mmCIF file of N, CA and C in Angstrom:
data_model
loop_
_atom_site.group_PDB
_atom_site.id
_atom_site.type_symbol
_atom_site.label_atom_id
_atom_site.label_comp_id
_atom_site.label_asym_id
_atom_site.label_seq_id
_atom_site.Cartn_x
_atom_site.Cartn_y
_atom_site.Cartn_z
ATOM 1 N N MET A 947 47.031 -5.976 10.186
ATOM 2 C CA MET A 947 46.853 -5.881 11.620
ATOM 3 C C MET A 947 46.090 -6.370 11.612
ATOM 4 N N HIS A 948 46.208 -6.552 13.432
ATOM 5 C CA HIS A 948 44.863 -7.016 14.453
ATOM 6 C C HIS A 948 44.030 -6.137 15.179
ATOM 7 N N VAL A 949 44.186 -4.706 14.583
ATOM 8 C CA VAL A 949 43.472 -3.631 15.512
ATOM 9 C C VAL A 949 43.333 -2.592 13.778
ATOM 10 N N ARG A 950 42.533 -1.854 14.191
ATOM 11 C CA ARG A 950 42.129 -1.079 13.000
ATOM 12 C C ARG A 950 41.789 0.631 13.822
ATOM 13 N N VAL A 951 40.864 1.310 12.935
ATOM 14 C CA VAL A 951 40.596 2.533 13.237
ATOM 15 C C VAL A 951 39.316 2.871 13.748
ATOM 16 N N ASP A 952 39.052 3.264 15.358
ATOM 17 C CA ASP A 952 38.018 3.529 15.711
ATOM 18 C C ASP A 952 38.186 1.983 17.538
ATOM 19 N N ASP A 953 39.045 1.032 16.742
ATOM 20 C CA ASP A 953 38.849 0.197 17.816
ATOM 21 C C ASP A 953 39.449 -0.013 19.294
ATOM 22 N N GLN A 954 39.109 -0.067 20.300
ATOM 23 C CA GLN A 954 39.658 -0.013 21.747
ATOM 24 C C GLN A 954 40.096 -0.289 21.443
ATOM 25 N N VAL A 955 41.490 -0.183 22.512
ATOM 26 C CA VAL A 955 42.711 -1.094 22.469
ATOM 27 C C VAL A 955 43.542 -0.880 23.984
ATOM 28 N N TYR A 956 43.745 -2.018 25.090
ATOM 29 C CA TYR A 956 44.598 -2.079 26.118
ATOM 30 C C TYR A 956 46.418 -1.880 25.724
ATOM 31 N N VAL A 957 47.072 -0.948 26.772
ATOM 32 C CA VAL A 957 48.123 -1.376 26.348
ATOM 33 C C VAL A 957 49.455 -1.524 27.287
ATOM 34 N N LEU A 958 49.883 -2.280 26.723
ATOM 35 C CA LEU A 958 50.744 -3.586 27.474
ATOM 36 C C LEU A 958 51.787 -3.456 27.675
ATOM 37 N N THR A 959 52.678 -2.415 27.277
ATOM 38 C CA THR A 959 54.263 -2.139 27.763
ATOM 39 C C THR A 959 54.501 -0.565 27.504
ATOM 40 N N GLY A 960 55.448 -0.099 27.924
ATOM 41 C CA GLY A 960 55.469 1.060 28.462
ATOM 42 C C GLY A 960 55.102 2.071 28.938
ATOM 43 N N LYS A 961 55.665 3.345 28.997
ATOM 44 C CA LYS A 961 55.284 4.421 30.145
ATOM 45 C C LYS A 961 53.562 4.456 30.314
ATOM 46 N N ASP A 962 53.076 4.187 28.938
ATOM 47 C CA ASP A 962 51.342 4.143 29.320
ATOM 48 C C ASP A 962 50.583 3.004 29.528
ATOM 49 N N THR A 963 51.740 1.925 30.294
ATOM 50 C CA THR A 963 51.262 0.116 30.153
ATOM 51 C C THR A 963 49.620 0.769 31.302
ATOM 52 N N GLY A 964 48.515 -0.093 31.107
ATOM 53 C CA GLY A 964 47.443 -0.102 31.713
ATOM 54 C C GLY A 964 46.441 0.508 31.238
ATOM 55 N N LYS A 965 46.937 1.677 30.218
ATOM 56 C CA LYS A 965 45.708 2.067 29.810
ATOM 57 C C LYS A 965 44.544 2.251 28.897
ATOM 58 N N THR A 966 43.315 2.167 28.193
ATOM 59 C CA THR A 966 43.384 2.166 27.095
ATOM 60 C C THR A 966 42.848 3.357 26.455
ATOM 61 N N GLY A 967 42.761 3.355 25.345
ATOM 62 C CA GLY A 967 41.781 4.064 24.180
ATOM 63 C C GLY A 967 41.352 3.921 22.971
ATOM 64 N N LYS A 968 41.035 4.898 22.161
ATOM 65 C CA LYS A 968 40.644 4.034 20.836
ATOM 66 C C LYS A 968 41.700 5.082 19.883
ATOM 67 N N ILE A 969 41.739 4.234 18.636
ATOM 68 C CA ILE A 969 42.673 4.099 18.023
ATOM 69 C C ILE A 969 42.211 5.551 16.934
ATOM 70 N N ILE A 970 42.922 6.153 16.836
ATOM 71 C CA ILE A 970 43.180 7.406 15.627
ATOM 72 C C ILE A 970 43.659 7.044 14.518
ATOM 73 N N ALA A 971 44.359 7.167 14.485
ATOM 74 C CA ALA A 971 45.131 5.929 13.416
ATOM 75 C C ALA A 971 45.762 5.040 13.340
ATOM 76 N N CYS A 972 46.264 4.562 12.130
ATOM 77 C CA CYS A 972 46.938 3.211 11.827
ATOM 78 C C CYS A 972 48.153 3.113 11.081
ATOM 79 N N PHE A 973 49.274 2.929 10.901
ATOM 80 C CA PHE A 973 50.013 2.921 9.513
ATOM 81 C C PHE A 973 50.660 1.315 9.550
ATOM 82 N N PRO A 974 49.919 0.571 8.641
ATOM 83 C CA PRO A 974 50.646 -0.778 8.379
ATOM 84 C C PRO A 974 51.517 -1.042 7.970
ATOM 85 N N LYS A 975 52.078 0.093 7.003
ATOM 86 C CA LYS A 975 53.859 -0.405 6.466
ATOM 87 C C LYS A 975 54.768 -0.456 8.150
ATOM 88 N N THR A 976 54.615 0.823 8.454
ATOM 89 C CA THR A 976 55.048 0.607 9.233
ATOM 90 C C THR A 976 55.077 -0.150 10.813
ATOM 91 N N GLY A 977 54.002 -0.508 10.299
ATOM 92 C CA GLY A 977 53.206 -1.479 12.219
ATOM 93 C C GLY A 977 52.869 -0.883 13.117
ATOM 94 N N ARG A 978 52.570 0.098 12.784
ATOM 95 C CA ARG A 978 52.229 1.233 14.426
ATOM 96 C C ARG A 978 51.303 1.944 14.471
ATOM 97 N N VAL A 979 50.855 2.525 15.698
ATOM 98 C CA VAL A 979 49.041 3.064 15.814
ATOM 99 C C VAL A 979 49.058 4.448 16.727
ATOM 100 N N ILE A 980 48.450 5.087 16.723
ATOM 101 C CA ILE A 980 48.345 5.800 17.405
ATOM 102 C C ILE A 980 46.877 6.561 18.072
ATOM 103 N N VAL A 981 46.974 6.349 19.206
ATOM 104 C CA VAL A 981 46.147 6.047 20.439
ATOM 105 C C VAL A 981 45.867 7.012 20.796
ATOM 106 N N GLN A 982 44.615 7.682 20.974
ATOM 107 C CA GLN A 982 44.094 8.760 21.572
ATOM 108 C C GLN A 982 43.898 8.961 22.741
ATOM 109 N N GLY A 983 45.459 9.364 24.119
ATOM 110 C CA GLY A 983 45.399 9.886 24.944
ATOM 111 C C GLY A 983 46.683 9.254 25.427
ATOM 112 N N VAL A 984 47.276 9.277 24.364
ATOM 113 C CA VAL A 984 48.560 7.280 25.121
ATOM 114 C C VAL A 984 49.397 7.905 24.128
ATOM 115 N N ASN A 985 51.072 8.057 24.704
ATOM 116 C CA ASN A 985 52.147 8.295 24.236
ATOM 117 C C ASN A 985 52.169 10.087 23.491
ATOM 118 N N ILE A 986 51.339 10.334 24.416
ATOM 119 C CA ILE A 986 52.078 12.156 24.405
ATOM 120 C C ILE A 986 53.240 12.918 24.155
ATOM 121 N N ALA A 987 53.606 13.588 23.693
ATOM 122 C CA ALA A 987 54.181 14.492 23.517
ATOM 123 C C ALA A 987 54.443 15.504 23.499
ATOM 124 N N THR A 988 55.210 16.638 23.858
ATOM 125 C CA THR A 988 55.654 17.423 23.321
ATOM 126 C C THR A 988 56.208 18.714 22.568
ATOM 127 N N ARG A 989 55.758 18.978 22.009
ATOM 128 C CA ARG A 989 56.024 20.304 20.924
ATOM 129 C C ARG A 989 56.281 21.455 21.014
ATOM 130 N N HIS A 990 57.501 21.956 21.019
ATOM 131 C CA HIS A 990 57.326 23.556 20.797
ATOM 132 C C HIS A 990 57.598 23.921 19.453
ATOM 133 N N VAL A 991 56.066 24.746 19.178
ATOM 134 C CA VAL A 991 55.956 25.171 17.954
ATOM 135 C C VAL A 991 56.513 26.382 17.284
ATOM 136 N N LYS A 992 57.288 26.919 16.586
ATOM 137 C CA LYS A 992 57.539 28.455 16.416
ATOM 138 C C LYS A 992 56.134 28.581 15.723
ATOM 139 N N PRO A 993 55.714 30.126 15.458
ATOM 140 C CA PRO A 993 54.852 31.054 14.544
ATOM 141 C C PRO A 993 55.435 30.843 13.314
ATOM 142 N N ARG A 994 54.976 30.307 11.947
ATOM 143 C CA ARG A 994 55.420 30.283 10.856
ATOM 144 C C ARG A 994 54.722 31.709 9.932
ATOM 145 N N SER A 995 53.953 32.016 10.393
ATOM 146 C CA SER A 995 53.243 33.415 10.292
ATOM 147 C C SER A 995 52.434 34.422 10.645
ATOM 148 N N ARG A 996 52.592 35.601 11.007
ATOM 149 C CA ARG A 996 51.864 36.272 12.088
ATOM 150 C C ARG A 996 50.419 35.926 12.438
ATOM 151 N N THR A 997 50.090 35.508 11.719
ATOM 152 C CA THR A 997 48.685 34.653 11.591
ATOM 153 C C THR A 997 48.488 33.665 12.717
ATOM 154 N N GLN A 998 49.426 32.508 12.609
ATOM 155 C CA GLN A 998 49.962 31.497 12.819
ATOM 156 C C GLN A 998 50.733 31.857 14.280
ATOM 157 N N GLN A 999 49.995 31.038 15.307
ATOM 158 C CA GLN A 999 50.422 31.608 16.914
ATOM 159 C C GLN A 999 51.645 30.645 17.055
ATOM 160 N N GLY A 1000 52.526 29.982 17.988
ATOM 161 C CA GLY A 1000 53.137 29.494 18.464
ATOM 162 C C GLY A 1000 53.080 29.096 19.835
ATOM 163 N N GLY A 1001 53.756 28.284 20.497
ATOM 164 C CA GLY A 1001 53.556 27.769 21.795
ATOM 165 C C GLY A 1001 54.052 26.252 21.882
ATOM 166 N N ILE A 1002 52.925 25.780 22.828
ATOM 167 C CA ILE A 1002 53.634 24.642 23.241
ATOM 168 C C ILE A 1002 52.543 23.366 22.859
ATOM 169 N N ILE A 1003 52.746 22.369 22.650
ATOM 170 C CA ILE A 1003 51.852 21.701 21.498
ATOM 171 C C ILE A 1003 51.895 20.175 22.216
ATOM 172 N N ARG A 1004 50.857 19.829 22.456
ATOM 173 C CA ARG A 1004 50.936 18.247 23.109
ATOM 174 C C ARG A 1004 50.272 17.255 22.405
ATOM 175 N N GLN A 1005 51.024 16.423 21.654
ATOM 176 C CA GLN A 1005 49.962 15.824 20.966
ATOM 177 C C GLN A 1005 50.644 14.015 21.278
ATOM 178 N N GLU A 1006 49.574 12.680 20.328
ATOM 179 C CA GLU A 1006 49.792 11.915 20.451
ATOM 180 C C GLU A 1006 50.728 11.657 19.079
ATOM 181 N N MET A 1007 51.533 10.378 20.230
ATOM 182 C CA MET A 1007 52.801 9.608 18.392
ATOM 183 C C MET A 1007 52.879 8.031 18.887
ATOM 184 N N PRO A 1008 53.043 7.878 17.535
ATOM 185 C CA PRO A 1008 52.345 6.109 17.529
ATOM 186 C C PRO A 1008 53.363 5.965 18.091
ATOM 187 N N ILE A 1009 52.729 4.384 18.472
ATOM 188 C CA ILE A 1009 53.254 3.316 19.274
ATOM 189 C C ILE A 1009 53.032 2.567 18.066
ATOM 190 N N ASP A 1010 54.146 1.073 18.718
ATOM 191 C CA ASP A 1010 54.211 -0.142 18.072
ATOM 192 C C ASP A 1010 53.053 -0.918 18.093
ATOM 193 N N ALA A 1011 52.502 -1.602 16.693
ATOM 194 C CA ALA A 1011 51.035 -1.653 16.951
ATOM 195 C C ALA A 1011 51.067 -3.623 17.927
ATOM 196 N N SER A 1012 51.984 -4.304 18.013
ATOM 197 C CA SER A 1012 52.265 -5.202 18.946
ATOM 198 C C SER A 1012 52.154 -4.488 20.178
ATOM 199 N N ASN A 1013 52.329 -3.714 20.781
ATOM 200 C CA ASN A 1013 52.103 -3.454 21.852
ATOM 201 C C ASN A 1013 50.725 -2.852 22.440
ATOM 202 N N VAL A 1014 49.953 -2.910 21.974
ATOM 203 C CA VAL A 1014 48.569 -2.836 22.034
ATOM 204 C C VAL A 1014 47.637 -3.948 21.835
ATOM 205 N N MET A 1015 46.528 -4.519 22.811
ATOM 206 C CA MET A 1015 45.406 -5.645 22.425
ATOM 207 C C MET A 1015 43.655 -4.864 22.879
ATOM 208 N N LEU A 1016 43.021 -5.416 21.579
ATOM 209 C CA LEU A 1016 42.115 -5.245 21.217
ATOM 210 C C LEU A 1016 41.208 -5.332 23.018
ATOM 211 N N VAL A 1017 40.451 -4.638 23.079
ATOM 212 C CA VAL A 1017 39.537 -4.269 24.229
ATOM 213 C C VAL A 1017 38.096 -4.959 23.205
ATOM 214 N N CYS A 1018 37.852 -5.933 23.521
ATOM 215 C CA CYS A 1018 36.486 -6.850 22.736
ATOM 216 C C CYS A 1018 35.093 -5.698 23.159
ATOM 217 N N PRO A 1019 34.696 -5.190 22.133
ATOM 218 C CA PRO A 1019 33.307 -4.952 22.778
ATOM 219 C C PRO A 1019 32.005 -6.015 23.612
ATOM 220 N N ASN A 1020 32.362 -7.391 23.371
ATOM 221 C CA ASN A 1020 31.210 -8.340 23.871
ATOM 222 C C ASN A 1020 31.720 -8.531 25.421
ATOM 223 N N CYS A 1021 33.155 -9.008 25.523
ATOM 224 C CA CYS A 1021 33.253 -9.411 26.801
ATOM 225 C C CYS A 1021 33.896 -8.070 27.389
ATOM 226 N N LYS A 1022 33.963 -7.067 27.222
ATOM 227 C CA LYS A 1022 34.425 -5.600 27.360
ATOM 228 C C LYS A 1022 36.515 -6.100 28.086
ATOM 229 N N ARG A 1023 36.983 -7.009 28.054
ATOM 230 C CA ARG A 1023 38.140 -7.299 28.485
ATOM 231 C C ARG A 1023 39.345 -7.687 27.329
ATOM 232 N N PRO A 1024 40.553 -7.066 27.520
ATOM 233 C CA PRO A 1024 41.494 -7.317 26.619
ATOM 234 C C PRO A 1024 41.589 -8.843 25.994
ATOM 235 N N SER A 1025 41.600 -9.090 24.643
ATOM 236 C CA SER A 1025 41.995 -10.602 24.526
ATOM 237 C C SER A 1025 42.441 -10.272 22.931
ATOM 238 N N LYS A 1026 42.841 -11.778 22.971
ATOM 239 C CA LYS A 1026 43.600 -11.474 21.579
ATOM 240 C C LYS A 1026 42.359 -12.464 20.444
ATOM 241 N N THR A 1027 42.430 -12.059 19.545
ATOM 242 C CA THR A 1027 42.213 -11.415 18.159
ATOM 243 C C THR A 1027 42.361 -12.726 17.237
ATOM 244 N N GLY A 1028 41.530 -13.658 16.003
ATOM 245 C CA GLY A 1028 41.843 -14.893 15.252
ATOM 246 C C GLY A 1028 40.739 -14.184 14.034
ATOM 247 N N TYR A 1029 41.346 -15.001 13.130
ATOM 248 C CA TYR A 1029 40.464 -14.575 12.140
ATOM 249 C C TYR A 1029 39.792 -15.948 11.345
ATOM 250 N N ARG A 1030 38.187 -15.770 10.498
ATOM 251 C CA ARG A 1030 37.778 -17.032 10.569
ATOM 252 C C ARG A 1030 36.663 -16.376 9.431
ATOM 253 N N PHE A 1031 36.525 -17.070 8.177
ATOM 254 C CA PHE A 1031 35.110 -16.877 6.730
ATOM 255 C C PHE A 1031 34.257 -16.767 7.969
ATOM 256 N N GLY A 1032 33.092 -15.390 7.649
ATOM 257 C CA GLY A 1032 31.990 -15.337 7.764
ATOM 258 C C GLY A 1032 30.782 -16.092 6.771
ATOM 259 N N ASP A 1033 29.449 -15.558 7.125
ATOM 260 C CA ASP A 1033 28.516 -16.189 6.698
ATOM 261 C C ASP A 1033 28.537 -16.114 5.203
ATOM 262 N N ASP A 1034 28.935 -14.784 4.651
ATOM 263 C CA ASP A 1034 29.422 -14.381 2.846
ATOM 264 C C ASP A 1034 30.895 -14.727 2.356
ATOM 265 N N ASN A 1035 31.691 -15.696 3.343
ATOM 266 C CA ASN A 1035 32.654 -15.874 3.100
ATOM 267 C C ASN A 1035 34.458 -14.648 2.932
ATOM 268 N N ARG A 1036 33.942 -13.905 3.794
ATOM 269 C CA ARG A 1036 34.418 -13.016 4.391
ATOM 270 C C ARG A 1036 35.009 -12.567 5.673
ATOM 271 N N LYS A 1037 36.517 -12.521 5.450
ATOM 272 C CA LYS A 1037 38.052 -12.466 6.870
ATOM 273 C C LYS A 1037 36.999 -11.873 7.482
ATOM 274 N N VAL A 1038 36.148 -12.558 8.740
ATOM 275 C CA VAL A 1038 36.156 -11.589 9.921
ATOM 276 C C VAL A 1038 37.029 -11.918 11.064
ATOM 277 N N ARG A 1039 36.987 -10.675 12.099
ATOM 278 C CA ARG A 1039 37.834 -11.161 13.409
ATOM 279 C C ARG A 1039 36.402 -11.421 14.337
ATOM 280 N N PHE A 1040 37.048 -12.428 15.055
ATOM 281 C CA PHE A 1040 36.410 -13.372 16.343
ATOM 282 C C PHE A 1040 37.789 -12.921 17.633
ATOM 283 N N CYS A 1041 37.145 -12.537 19.128
ATOM 284 C CA CYS A 1041 37.326 -13.321 20.161
ATOM 285 C C CYS A 1041 37.647 -13.616 20.409
ATOM 286 N N LYS A 1042 39.106 -14.573 21.435
ATOM 287 C CA LYS A 1042 39.747 -15.597 21.311
ATOM 288 C C LYS A 1042 38.843 -16.098 22.778
ATOM 289 N N ALA A 1043 38.707 -15.544 23.539
ATOM 290 C CA ALA A 1043 37.875 -15.348 25.037
ATOM 291 C C ALA A 1043 36.860 -15.806 24.980
ATOM 292 N N CYS A 1044 35.903 -14.745 24.442
ATOM 293 C CA CYS A 1044 34.509 -15.752 24.374
ATOM 294 C C CYS A 1044 33.987 -15.414 22.827
ATOM 295 N N ASN A 1045 34.618 -16.352 21.842
ATOM 296 C CA ASN A 1045 34.762 -16.559 20.570
ATOM 297 C C ASN A 1045 33.394 -15.795 19.983
ATOM 298 N N GLU A 1046 33.079 -14.724 20.052
ATOM 299 C CA GLU A 1046 32.286 -13.815 19.345
ATOM 300 C C GLU A 1046 32.503 -13.364 18.444
ATOM 301 N N THR A 1047 32.318 -12.820 17.231
ATOM 302 C CA THR A 1047 32.358 -12.149 16.204
ATOM 303 C C THR A 1047 33.134 -10.560 16.563
ATOM 304 N N ILE A 1048 33.705 -9.858 15.972
ATOM 305 C CA ILE A 1048 33.735 -8.822 16.220
ATOM 306 C C ILE A 1048 33.417 -7.988 15.463
ATOM 307 N N SER A 1049 32.348 -6.896 15.574
ATOM 308 C CA SER A 1049 31.674 -6.323 14.185
ATOM 309 C C SER A 1049 32.625 -5.109 13.887
ATOM 310 N N VAL A 1050 32.154 -4.846 12.394
ATOM 311 C CA VAL A 1050 33.500 -4.041 12.141
ATOM 312 C C VAL A 1050 32.400 -2.534 11.090
ATOM 313 N N VAL A 1051 32.802 -1.666 11.703
ATOM 314 C CA VAL A 1051 31.425 -0.554 11.659
ATOM 315 C C VAL A 1051 32.841 0.017 10.192
ATOM 316 N N ARG A 1052 32.193 -0.236 9.126
ATOM 317 C CA ARG A 1052 33.185 0.252 7.421
ATOM 318 C C ARG A 1052 32.256 2.005 7.471
ATOM 319 N N LYS A 1053 33.081 2.659 7.424
ATOM 320 C CA LYS A 1053 32.856 4.113 7.028
ATOM 321 C C LYS A 1053 32.375 4.326 5.075
ATOM 322 N N ASN A 1054 31.617 4.980 5.040
ATOM 323 C CA ASN A 1054 31.222 4.893 3.277
ATOM 324 C C ASN A 1054 32.297 6.043 3.217
ATOM 325 N N VAL A 1055 33.806 5.116 2.040
ATOM 326 C CA VAL A 1055 34.581 6.108 1.756
ATOM 327 C C VAL A 1055 34.794 5.702 0.303
ATOM 328 N N LYS A 1056 34.759 6.234 -0.351
ATOM 329 C CA LYS A 1056 34.850 6.495 -1.308
ATOM 330 C C LYS A 1056 36.444 5.965 -2.452
ATOM 331 N N LYS A 1057 36.671 5.012 -2.736
ATOM 332 C CA LYS A 1057 38.252 5.021 -3.102
ATOM 333 C C LYS A 1057 38.927 5.944 -4.466
ATOM 334 N N SER A 1058 39.438 6.392 -4.506
ATOM 335 C CA SER A 1058 40.178 6.822 -5.579
ATOM 336 C C SER A 1058 40.367 6.271 -6.634
ATOM 337 N N GLY A 1059 40.461 6.399 -8.618
ATOM 338 C CA GLY A 1059 40.161 5.856 -9.409
ATOM 339 C C GLY A 1059 39.220 4.317 -9.350
ATOM 340 N N SER A 1060 38.040 4.396 -8.602
ATOM 341 C CA SER A 1060 36.811 3.338 -8.692
ATOM 342 C C SER A 1060 36.191 3.635 -10.003
ATOM 343 N N SER A 1061 35.855 5.196 -10.347
ATOM 344 C CA SER A 1061 34.859 5.442 -11.692
ATOM 345 C C SER A 1061 35.070 4.908 -12.643
ATOM 346 N N ASP A 1062 34.407 4.384 -13.352
ATOM 347 C CA ASP A 1062 34.227 4.314 -15.227
ATOM 348 C C ASP A 1062 34.910 4.385 -15.626
ATOM 349 N N GLU A 1063 34.953 5.680 -16.025
ATOM 350 C CA GLU A 1063 35.776 7.179 -16.972
ATOM 351 C C GLU A 1063 36.945 6.838 -17.346
ATOM 352 N N GLY A 1064 37.341 6.461 -18.348
ATOM 353 C CA GLY A 1064 38.951 6.427 -18.514
ATOM 354 C C GLY A 1064 39.465 5.125 -18.460
ATOM 355 N N LYS A 1065 38.213 4.249 -18.212
ATOM 356 C CA LYS A 1065 39.100 2.942 -18.869
ATOM 357 C C LYS A 1065 38.885 2.452 -20.486
ATOM 358 N N LYS A 1066 39.818 1.255 -20.486
ATOM 359 C CA LYS A 1066 40.067 1.026 -22.273
ATOM 360 C C LYS A 1066 38.940 0.313 -22.088
ATOM 361 N N GLY A 1067 38.848 -0.040 -23.403
ATOM 362 C CA GLY A 1067 37.684 -1.078 -23.788
ATOM 363 C C GLY A 1067 36.048 -0.502 -23.757
ATOM 364 N N ASP A 1068 35.725 0.782 -23.627
ATOM 365 C CA ASP A 1068 34.668 0.980 -23.790
ATOM 366 C C ASP A 1068 34.230 1.795 -25.025
ATOM 367 N N ALA A 1069 34.790 1.582 -25.737
ATOM 368 C CA ALA A 1069 34.355 1.969 -26.993
ATOM 369 C C ALA A 1069 33.288 2.105 -27.508
#
């Protein structure tokens, strides 16, 4: 996908055309994203237990990733993105309008199954 979580995007089509927001979640298998403050739906929720309160909840719903365009953090305008290989031979995104590399802020997420325990051949 051309956008990732925490990217600032501009909505191209739909009822929220022209709005900008931050991506909260990405779903690459379905090609959809959830943008903060965009495509808000109203849900009527019943109370499930005595402690949970029911009511009307407003929440963001997914929109297609092709309907959003990345706002370049360098030139501050919606632009197309491309891919090229950086100095360390890793694939990086760049803005096609200003030709600047779009920095990636990676959170330290430990992948499950990455530990060395339980691998065969450790005898």
